mmCIF file of C-alpha atoms and ligand atoms in Angstrom:
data_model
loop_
_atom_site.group_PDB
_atom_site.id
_atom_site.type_symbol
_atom_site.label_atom_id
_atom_site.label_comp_id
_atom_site.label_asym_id
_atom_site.label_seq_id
_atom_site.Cartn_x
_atom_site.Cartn_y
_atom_site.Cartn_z
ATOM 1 C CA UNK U 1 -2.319 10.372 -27.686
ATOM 2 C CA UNK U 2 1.239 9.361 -27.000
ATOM 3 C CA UNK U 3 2.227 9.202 -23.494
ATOM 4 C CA UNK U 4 5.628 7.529 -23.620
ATOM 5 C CA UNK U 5 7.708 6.444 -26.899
ATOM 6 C CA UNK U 6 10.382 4.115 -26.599
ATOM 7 C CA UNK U 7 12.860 3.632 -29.170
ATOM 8 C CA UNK U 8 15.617 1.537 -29.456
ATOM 9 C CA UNK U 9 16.249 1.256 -26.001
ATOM 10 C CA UNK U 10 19.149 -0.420 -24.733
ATOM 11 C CA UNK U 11 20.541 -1.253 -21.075
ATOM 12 C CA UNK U 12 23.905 -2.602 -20.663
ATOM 13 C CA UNK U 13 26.040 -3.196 -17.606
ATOM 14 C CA UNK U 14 29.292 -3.315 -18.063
ATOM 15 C CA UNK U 15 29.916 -5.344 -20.842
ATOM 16 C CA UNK U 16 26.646 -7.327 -19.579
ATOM 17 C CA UNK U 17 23.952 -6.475 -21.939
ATOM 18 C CA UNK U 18 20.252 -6.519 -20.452
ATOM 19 C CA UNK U 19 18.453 -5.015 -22.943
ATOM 20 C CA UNK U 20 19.004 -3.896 -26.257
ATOM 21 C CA UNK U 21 16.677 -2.183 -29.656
ATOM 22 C CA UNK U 22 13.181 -2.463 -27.591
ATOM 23 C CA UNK U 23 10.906 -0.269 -29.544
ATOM 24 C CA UNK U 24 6.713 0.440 -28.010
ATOM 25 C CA UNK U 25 4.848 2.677 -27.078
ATOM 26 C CA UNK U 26 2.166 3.532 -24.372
ATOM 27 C CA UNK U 27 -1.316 5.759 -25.324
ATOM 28 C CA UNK U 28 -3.550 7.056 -22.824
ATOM 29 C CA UNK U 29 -6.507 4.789 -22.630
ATOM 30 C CA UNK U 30 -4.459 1.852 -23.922
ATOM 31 C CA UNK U 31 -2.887 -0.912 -22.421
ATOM 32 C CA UNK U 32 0.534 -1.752 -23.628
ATOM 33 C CA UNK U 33 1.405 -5.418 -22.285
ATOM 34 C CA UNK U 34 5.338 -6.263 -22.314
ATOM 35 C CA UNK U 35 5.563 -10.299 -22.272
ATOM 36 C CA UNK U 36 8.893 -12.405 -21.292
ATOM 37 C CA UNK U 37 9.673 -15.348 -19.541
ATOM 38 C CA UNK U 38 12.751 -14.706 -16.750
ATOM 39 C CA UNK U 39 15.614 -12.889 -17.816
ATOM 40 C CA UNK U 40 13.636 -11.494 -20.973
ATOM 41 C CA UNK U 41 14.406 -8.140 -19.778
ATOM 42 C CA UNK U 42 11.425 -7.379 -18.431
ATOM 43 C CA UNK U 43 12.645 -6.013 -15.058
ATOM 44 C CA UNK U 44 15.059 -3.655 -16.745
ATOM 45 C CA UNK U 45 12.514 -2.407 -18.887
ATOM 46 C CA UNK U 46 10.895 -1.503 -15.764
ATOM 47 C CA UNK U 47 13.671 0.299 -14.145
ATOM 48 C CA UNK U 48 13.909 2.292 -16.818
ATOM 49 C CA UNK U 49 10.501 3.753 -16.946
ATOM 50 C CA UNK U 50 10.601 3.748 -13.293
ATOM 51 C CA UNK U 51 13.630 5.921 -13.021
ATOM 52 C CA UNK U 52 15.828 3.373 -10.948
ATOM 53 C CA UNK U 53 18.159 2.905 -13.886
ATOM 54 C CA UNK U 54 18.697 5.458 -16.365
ATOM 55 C CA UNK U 55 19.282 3.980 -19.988
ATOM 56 C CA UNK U 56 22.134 3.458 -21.991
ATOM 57 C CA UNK U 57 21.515 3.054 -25.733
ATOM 58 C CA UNK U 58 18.339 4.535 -27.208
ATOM 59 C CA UNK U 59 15.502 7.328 -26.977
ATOM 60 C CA UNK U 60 13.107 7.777 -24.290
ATOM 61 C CA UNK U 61 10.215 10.235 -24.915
ATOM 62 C CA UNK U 62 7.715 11.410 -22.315
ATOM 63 C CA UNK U 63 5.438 13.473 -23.785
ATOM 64 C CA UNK U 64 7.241 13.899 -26.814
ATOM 65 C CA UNK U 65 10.282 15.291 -24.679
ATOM 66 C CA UNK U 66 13.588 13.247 -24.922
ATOM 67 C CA UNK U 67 14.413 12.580 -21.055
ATOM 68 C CA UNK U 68 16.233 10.159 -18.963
ATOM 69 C CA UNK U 69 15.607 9.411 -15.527
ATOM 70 C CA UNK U 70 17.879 9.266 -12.763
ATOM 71 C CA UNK U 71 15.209 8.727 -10.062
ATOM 72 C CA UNK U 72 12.301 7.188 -9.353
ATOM 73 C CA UNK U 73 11.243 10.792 -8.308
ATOM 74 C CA UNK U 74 11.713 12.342 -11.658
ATOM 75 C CA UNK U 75 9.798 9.639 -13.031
ATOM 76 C CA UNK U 76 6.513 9.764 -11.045
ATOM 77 C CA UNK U 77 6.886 13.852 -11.671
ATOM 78 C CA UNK U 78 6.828 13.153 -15.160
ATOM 79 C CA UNK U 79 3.421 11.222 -14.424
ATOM 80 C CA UNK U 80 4.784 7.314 -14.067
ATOM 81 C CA UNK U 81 3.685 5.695 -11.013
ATOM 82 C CA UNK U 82 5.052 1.969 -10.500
ATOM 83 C CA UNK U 83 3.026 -0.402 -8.973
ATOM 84 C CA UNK U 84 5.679 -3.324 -7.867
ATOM 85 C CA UNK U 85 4.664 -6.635 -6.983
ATOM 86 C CA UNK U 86 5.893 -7.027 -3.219
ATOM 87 C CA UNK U 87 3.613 -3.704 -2.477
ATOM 88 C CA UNK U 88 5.180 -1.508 0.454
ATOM 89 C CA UNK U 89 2.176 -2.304 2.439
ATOM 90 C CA UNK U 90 1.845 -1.677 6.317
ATOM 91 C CA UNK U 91 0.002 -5.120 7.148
ATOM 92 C CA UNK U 92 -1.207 -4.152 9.922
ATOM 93 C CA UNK U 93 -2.521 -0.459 9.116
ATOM 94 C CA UNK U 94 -6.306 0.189 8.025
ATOM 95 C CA UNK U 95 -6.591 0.078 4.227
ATOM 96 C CA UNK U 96 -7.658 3.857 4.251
ATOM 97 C CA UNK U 97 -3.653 4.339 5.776
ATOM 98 C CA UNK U 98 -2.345 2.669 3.574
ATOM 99 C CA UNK U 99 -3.756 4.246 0.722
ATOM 100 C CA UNK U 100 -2.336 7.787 1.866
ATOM 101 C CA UNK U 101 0.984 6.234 3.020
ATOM 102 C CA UNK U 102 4.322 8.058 1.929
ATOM 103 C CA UNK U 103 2.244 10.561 0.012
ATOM 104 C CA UNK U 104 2.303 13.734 0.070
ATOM 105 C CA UNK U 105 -0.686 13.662 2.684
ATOM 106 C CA UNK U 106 0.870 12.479 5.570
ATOM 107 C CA UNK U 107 4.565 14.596 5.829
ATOM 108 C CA UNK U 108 5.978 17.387 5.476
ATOM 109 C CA UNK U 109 4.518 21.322 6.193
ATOM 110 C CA UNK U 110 2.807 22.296 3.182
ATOM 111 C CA UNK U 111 -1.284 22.489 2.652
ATOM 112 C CA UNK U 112 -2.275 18.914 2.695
ATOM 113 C CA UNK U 113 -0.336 18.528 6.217
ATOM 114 C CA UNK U 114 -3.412 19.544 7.301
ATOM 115 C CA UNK U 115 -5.425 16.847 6.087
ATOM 116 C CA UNK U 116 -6.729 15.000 8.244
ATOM 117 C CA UNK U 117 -8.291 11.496 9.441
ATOM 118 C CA UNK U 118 -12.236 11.509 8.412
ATOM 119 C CA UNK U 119 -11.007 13.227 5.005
ATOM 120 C CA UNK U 120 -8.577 10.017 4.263
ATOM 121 C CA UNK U 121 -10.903 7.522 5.443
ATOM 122 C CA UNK U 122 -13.587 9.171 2.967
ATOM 123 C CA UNK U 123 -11.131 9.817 -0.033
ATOM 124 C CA UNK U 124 -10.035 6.371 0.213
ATOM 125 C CA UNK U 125 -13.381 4.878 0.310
ATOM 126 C CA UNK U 126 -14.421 7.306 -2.604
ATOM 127 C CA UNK U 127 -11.439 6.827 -4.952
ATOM 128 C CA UNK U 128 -11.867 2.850 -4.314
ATOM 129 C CA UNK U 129 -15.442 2.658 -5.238
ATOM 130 C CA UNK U 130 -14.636 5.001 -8.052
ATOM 131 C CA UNK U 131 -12.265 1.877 -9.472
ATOM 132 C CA UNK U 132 -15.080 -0.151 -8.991
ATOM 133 C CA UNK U 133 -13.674 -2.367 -5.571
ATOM 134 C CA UNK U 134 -16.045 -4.031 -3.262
ATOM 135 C CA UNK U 135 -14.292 -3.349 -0.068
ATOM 136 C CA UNK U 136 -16.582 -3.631 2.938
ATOM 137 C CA UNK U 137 -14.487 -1.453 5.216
ATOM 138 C CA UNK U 138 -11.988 0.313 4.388
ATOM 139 C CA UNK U 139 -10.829 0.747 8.174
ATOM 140 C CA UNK U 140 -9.830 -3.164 8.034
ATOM 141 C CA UNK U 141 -6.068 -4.188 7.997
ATOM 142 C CA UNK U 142 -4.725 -4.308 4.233
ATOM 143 C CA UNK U 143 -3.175 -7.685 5.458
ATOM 144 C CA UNK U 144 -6.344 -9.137 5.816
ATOM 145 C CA UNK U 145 -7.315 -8.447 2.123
ATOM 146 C CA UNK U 146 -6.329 -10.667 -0.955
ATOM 147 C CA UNK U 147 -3.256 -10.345 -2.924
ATOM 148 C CA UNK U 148 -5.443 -9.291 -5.842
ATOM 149 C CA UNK U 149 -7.616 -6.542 -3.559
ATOM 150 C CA UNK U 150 -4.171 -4.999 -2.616
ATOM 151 C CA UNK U 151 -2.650 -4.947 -6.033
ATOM 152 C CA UNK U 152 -5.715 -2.989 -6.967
ATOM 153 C CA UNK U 153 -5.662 -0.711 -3.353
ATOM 154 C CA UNK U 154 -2.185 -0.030 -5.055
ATOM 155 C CA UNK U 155 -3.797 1.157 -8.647
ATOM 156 C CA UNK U 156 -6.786 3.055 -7.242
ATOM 157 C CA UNK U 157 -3.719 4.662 -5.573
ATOM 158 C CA UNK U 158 -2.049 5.709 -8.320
ATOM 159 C CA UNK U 159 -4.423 6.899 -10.014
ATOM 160 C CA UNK U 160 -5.946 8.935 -7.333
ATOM 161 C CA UNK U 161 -1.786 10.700 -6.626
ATOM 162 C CA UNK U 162 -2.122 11.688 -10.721
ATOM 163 C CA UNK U 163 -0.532 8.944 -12.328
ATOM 164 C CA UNK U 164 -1.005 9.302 -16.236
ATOM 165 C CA UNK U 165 1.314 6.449 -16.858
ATOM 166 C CA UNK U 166 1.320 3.193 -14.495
ATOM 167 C CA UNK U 167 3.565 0.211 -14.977
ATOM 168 C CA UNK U 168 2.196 -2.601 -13.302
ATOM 169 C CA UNK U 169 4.940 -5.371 -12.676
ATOM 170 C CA UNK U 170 3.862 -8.815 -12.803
ATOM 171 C CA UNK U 171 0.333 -7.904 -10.940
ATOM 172 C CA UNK U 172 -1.139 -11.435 -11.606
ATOM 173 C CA UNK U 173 1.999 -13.199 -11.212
ATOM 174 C CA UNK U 174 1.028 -14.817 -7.667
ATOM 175 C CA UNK U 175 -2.488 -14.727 -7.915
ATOM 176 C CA UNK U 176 -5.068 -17.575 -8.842
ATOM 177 C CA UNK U 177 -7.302 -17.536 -11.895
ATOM 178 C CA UNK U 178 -10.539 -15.783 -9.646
ATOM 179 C CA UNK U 179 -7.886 -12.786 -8.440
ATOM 180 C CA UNK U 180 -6.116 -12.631 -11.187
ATOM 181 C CA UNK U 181 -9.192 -11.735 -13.092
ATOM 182 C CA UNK U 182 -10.074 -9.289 -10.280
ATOM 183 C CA UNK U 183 -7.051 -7.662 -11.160
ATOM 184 C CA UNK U 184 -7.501 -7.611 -14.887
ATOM 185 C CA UNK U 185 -10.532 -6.184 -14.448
ATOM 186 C CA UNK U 186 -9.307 -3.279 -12.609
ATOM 187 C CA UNK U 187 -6.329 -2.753 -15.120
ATOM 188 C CA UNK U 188 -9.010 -2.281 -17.506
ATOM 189 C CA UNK U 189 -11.219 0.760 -15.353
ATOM 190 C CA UNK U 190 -7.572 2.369 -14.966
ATOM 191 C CA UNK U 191 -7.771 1.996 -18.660
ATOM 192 C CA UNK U 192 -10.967 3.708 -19.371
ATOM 193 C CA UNK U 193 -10.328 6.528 -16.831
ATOM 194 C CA UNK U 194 -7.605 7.330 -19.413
ATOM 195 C CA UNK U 195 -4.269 6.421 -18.089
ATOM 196 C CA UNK U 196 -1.568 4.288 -20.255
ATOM 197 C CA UNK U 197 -1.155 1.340 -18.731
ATOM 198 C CA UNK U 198 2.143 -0.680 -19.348
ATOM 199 C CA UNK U 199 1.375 -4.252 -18.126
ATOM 200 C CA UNK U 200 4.360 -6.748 -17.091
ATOM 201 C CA UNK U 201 3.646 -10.047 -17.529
ATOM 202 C CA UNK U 202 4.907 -13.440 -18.380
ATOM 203 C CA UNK U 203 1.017 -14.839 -19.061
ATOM 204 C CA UNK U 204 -0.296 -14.350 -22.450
ATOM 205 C CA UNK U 205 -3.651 -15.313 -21.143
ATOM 206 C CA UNK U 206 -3.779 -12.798 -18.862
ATOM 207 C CA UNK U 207 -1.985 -9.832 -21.927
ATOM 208 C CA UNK U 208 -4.383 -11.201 -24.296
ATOM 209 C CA UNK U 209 -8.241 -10.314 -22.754
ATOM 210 C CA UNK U 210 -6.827 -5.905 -21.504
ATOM 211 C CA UNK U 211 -3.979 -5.680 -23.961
ATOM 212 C CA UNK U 212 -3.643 -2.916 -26.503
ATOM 213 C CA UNK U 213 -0.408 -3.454 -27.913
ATOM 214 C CA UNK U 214 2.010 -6.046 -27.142
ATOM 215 C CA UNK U 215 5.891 -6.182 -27.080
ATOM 216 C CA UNK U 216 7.707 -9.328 -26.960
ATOM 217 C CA UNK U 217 11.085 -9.734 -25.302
ATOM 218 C CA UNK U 218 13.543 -12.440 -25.085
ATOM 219 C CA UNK U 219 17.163 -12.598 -23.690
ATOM 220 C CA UNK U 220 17.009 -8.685 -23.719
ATOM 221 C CA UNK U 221 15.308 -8.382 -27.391
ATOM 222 C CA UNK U 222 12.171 -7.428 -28.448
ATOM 223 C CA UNK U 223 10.528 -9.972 -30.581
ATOM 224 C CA UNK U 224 7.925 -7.887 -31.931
ATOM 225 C CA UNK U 225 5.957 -5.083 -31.243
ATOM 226 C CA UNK U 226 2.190 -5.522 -32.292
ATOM 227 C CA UNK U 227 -1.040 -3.288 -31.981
ATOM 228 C CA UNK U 228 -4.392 -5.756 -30.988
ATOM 229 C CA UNK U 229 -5.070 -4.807 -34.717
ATOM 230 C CA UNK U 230 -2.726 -6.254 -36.371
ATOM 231 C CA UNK U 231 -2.400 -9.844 -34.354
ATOM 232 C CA UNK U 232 -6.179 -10.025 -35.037
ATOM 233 C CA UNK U 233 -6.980 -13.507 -36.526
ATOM 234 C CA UNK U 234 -10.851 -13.192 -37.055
ATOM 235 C CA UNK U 235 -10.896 -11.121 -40.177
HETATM 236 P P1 ADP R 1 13.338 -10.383 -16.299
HETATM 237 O O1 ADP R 1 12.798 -9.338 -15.377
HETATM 238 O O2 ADP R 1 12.564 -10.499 -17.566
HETATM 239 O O3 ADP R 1 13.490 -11.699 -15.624
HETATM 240 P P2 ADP R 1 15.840 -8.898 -16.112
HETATM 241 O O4 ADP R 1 15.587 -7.540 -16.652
HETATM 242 O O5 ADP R 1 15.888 -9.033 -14.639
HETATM 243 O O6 ADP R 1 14.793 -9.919 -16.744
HETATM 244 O O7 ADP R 1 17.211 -9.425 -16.670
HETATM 245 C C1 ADP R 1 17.588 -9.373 -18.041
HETATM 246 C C2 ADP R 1 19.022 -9.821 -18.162
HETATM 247 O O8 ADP R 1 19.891 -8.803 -17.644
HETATM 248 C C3 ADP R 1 19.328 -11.078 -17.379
HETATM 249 O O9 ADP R 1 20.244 -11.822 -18.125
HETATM 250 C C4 ADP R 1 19.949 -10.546 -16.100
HETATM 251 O O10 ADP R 1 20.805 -11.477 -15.509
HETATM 252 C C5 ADP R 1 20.694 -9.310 -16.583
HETATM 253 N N1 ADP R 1 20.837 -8.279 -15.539
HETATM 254 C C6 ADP R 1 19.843 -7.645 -14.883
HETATM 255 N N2 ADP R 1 20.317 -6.780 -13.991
HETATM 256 C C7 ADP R 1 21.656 -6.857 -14.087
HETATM 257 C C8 ADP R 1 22.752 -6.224 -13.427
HETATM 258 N N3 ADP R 1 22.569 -5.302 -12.482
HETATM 259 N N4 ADP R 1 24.000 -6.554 -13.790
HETATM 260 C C9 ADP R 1 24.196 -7.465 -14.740
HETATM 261 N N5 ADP R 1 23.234 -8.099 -15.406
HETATM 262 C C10 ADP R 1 21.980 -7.809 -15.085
HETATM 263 P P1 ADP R 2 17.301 -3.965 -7.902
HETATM 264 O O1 ADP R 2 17.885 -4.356 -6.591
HETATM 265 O O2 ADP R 2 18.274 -3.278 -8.811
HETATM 266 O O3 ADP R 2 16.049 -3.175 -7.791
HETATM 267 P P2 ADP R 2 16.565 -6.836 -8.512
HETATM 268 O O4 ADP R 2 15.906 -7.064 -7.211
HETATM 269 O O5 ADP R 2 15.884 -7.296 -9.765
HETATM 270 O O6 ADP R 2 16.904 -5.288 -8.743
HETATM 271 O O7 ADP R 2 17.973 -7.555 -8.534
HETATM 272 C C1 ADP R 2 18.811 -7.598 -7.418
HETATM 273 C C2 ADP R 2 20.175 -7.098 -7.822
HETATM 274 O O8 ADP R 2 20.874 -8.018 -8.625
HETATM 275 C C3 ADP R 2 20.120 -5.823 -8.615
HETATM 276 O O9 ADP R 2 21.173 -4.958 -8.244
HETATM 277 C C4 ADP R 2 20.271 -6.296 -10.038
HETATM 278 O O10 ADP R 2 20.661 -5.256 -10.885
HETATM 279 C C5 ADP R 2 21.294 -7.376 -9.830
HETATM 280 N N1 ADP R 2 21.352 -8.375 -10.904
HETATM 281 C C6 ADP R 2 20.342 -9.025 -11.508
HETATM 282 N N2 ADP R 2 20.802 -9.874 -12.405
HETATM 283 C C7 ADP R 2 22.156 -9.760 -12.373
HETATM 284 C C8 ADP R 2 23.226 -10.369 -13.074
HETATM 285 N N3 ADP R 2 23.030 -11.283 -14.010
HETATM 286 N N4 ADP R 2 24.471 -10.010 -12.778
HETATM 287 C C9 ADP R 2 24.695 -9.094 -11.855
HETATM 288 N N5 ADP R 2 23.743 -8.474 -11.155
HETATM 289 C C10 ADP R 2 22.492 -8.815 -11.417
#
């Protein structure tokens, strides 16, 4: 089941050219890990599922439909949640806040204005067991909990808004081994709850263990684009 196809994808600015020919694609229950050191690309590859900058060479499809996104908005209404890696946390707020913060939930006049504390504080507690996180109160500060706990607040999130496609940039980038294996570990229950997973990295150790498929980029080309299947060296 193909969520998102990308072919031949190309970003240039001006005569500056980011990206160019980056072929992959992302399945629902798969991880698809995109590897590059800095100024592989990876960013822009980003933007453009993200909706913060449309593309300028190549074919995006989303569900088989050819689209191009000119906001993050259209993106995430096409099912693509982005999980950046300076999170737009409230420190200070209870985790259960946080969770529900800039949704839908907490503005605006329509039916879930009406939502109201004890049902947040339960969802959240609910939706992050679901993902399998050990939080022993969700009424605690989010600053208080580790870099790894809140990247995976952030995906329990996500998931929980309706996210079919999330694009997690650089989650274990600034974590040590213990979180970042926390982290991998909740990439993969995103995984098995279905969702296509598109996981930004510049760690092979940490693509190798959740990864599906793997894309290679370097100074704005993709080296490769491999299914698990075919990089297999035991057979
Ligand atoms: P990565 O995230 O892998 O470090 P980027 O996508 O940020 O890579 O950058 C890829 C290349 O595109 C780099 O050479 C970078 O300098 C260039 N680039 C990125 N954004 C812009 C921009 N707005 N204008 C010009 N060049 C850019
Ligand atoms: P953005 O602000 O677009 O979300 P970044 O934080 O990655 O992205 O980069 C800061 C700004 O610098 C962006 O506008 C980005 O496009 C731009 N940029 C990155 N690399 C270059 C480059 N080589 N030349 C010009 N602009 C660049």
């Amino acid at each position: 089941d193909v969520l998102v196809e990308v072919r031949d994808i190309g970003k240039r600015y001006g005569n500056i050219i980011a990206l160019s020919d980056v072929s992959t694609s992302v399945r629902a229950g798969e991880v698809t890990c995109v590897l590059g050191d800095n100024g592989a690309g990876k960013s822009t590859f980003i933007k453009i599922l993200a909706g913060s900058h449309a593309h300028t060479d190549g074919t995006l499809l989303v569900d088989g439909q050819e689209r191009t996104f000119s906001s993050p908005r259209e993106a995430l209404d096409a099912g693509i949640a982005t999980v950046y890696q300076d999170l737009a946390v409230v420190p200070l707020m209870p985790v259960w806040r946080n969770f529900f913060l800039g949704s839908e939930a907490t503005k605006g006049s329509g039916p879930l204005r009406r939502l109201d504390v004890p049902f947040m504080r339960k969802t959240a507690k609910t939706e992050l067991a679901a993902m399998g996180i050990d939080l022993r109160d969700v009424d605690q500060p989010i600053g208080t909990l580790s870099g790894g706990e809140r990247q995976c607040v952030a995906i329990a999130r996500a998931v929980y808004f309706g996210a079919r496609v999330l694009i997690l940039d650089e989650p274990t980038a600034a974590l040590g081994v213990k979180q970042s294996g926390v982290v991998l570990k909740y990439i993969a229950k995103a995984r098995d709850r279905g969702l296509g997973v598109v996981f930004i990295t510049h760690n092979p150790h940490h693509a190798h263990p959740v990864g599906d498929r793997f894309m290679l980029l370097r100074r704005g080309r993709s080296l490769g684009d491999f299914a698990k299947a075919e990089l297999s060296m035991d057979d």
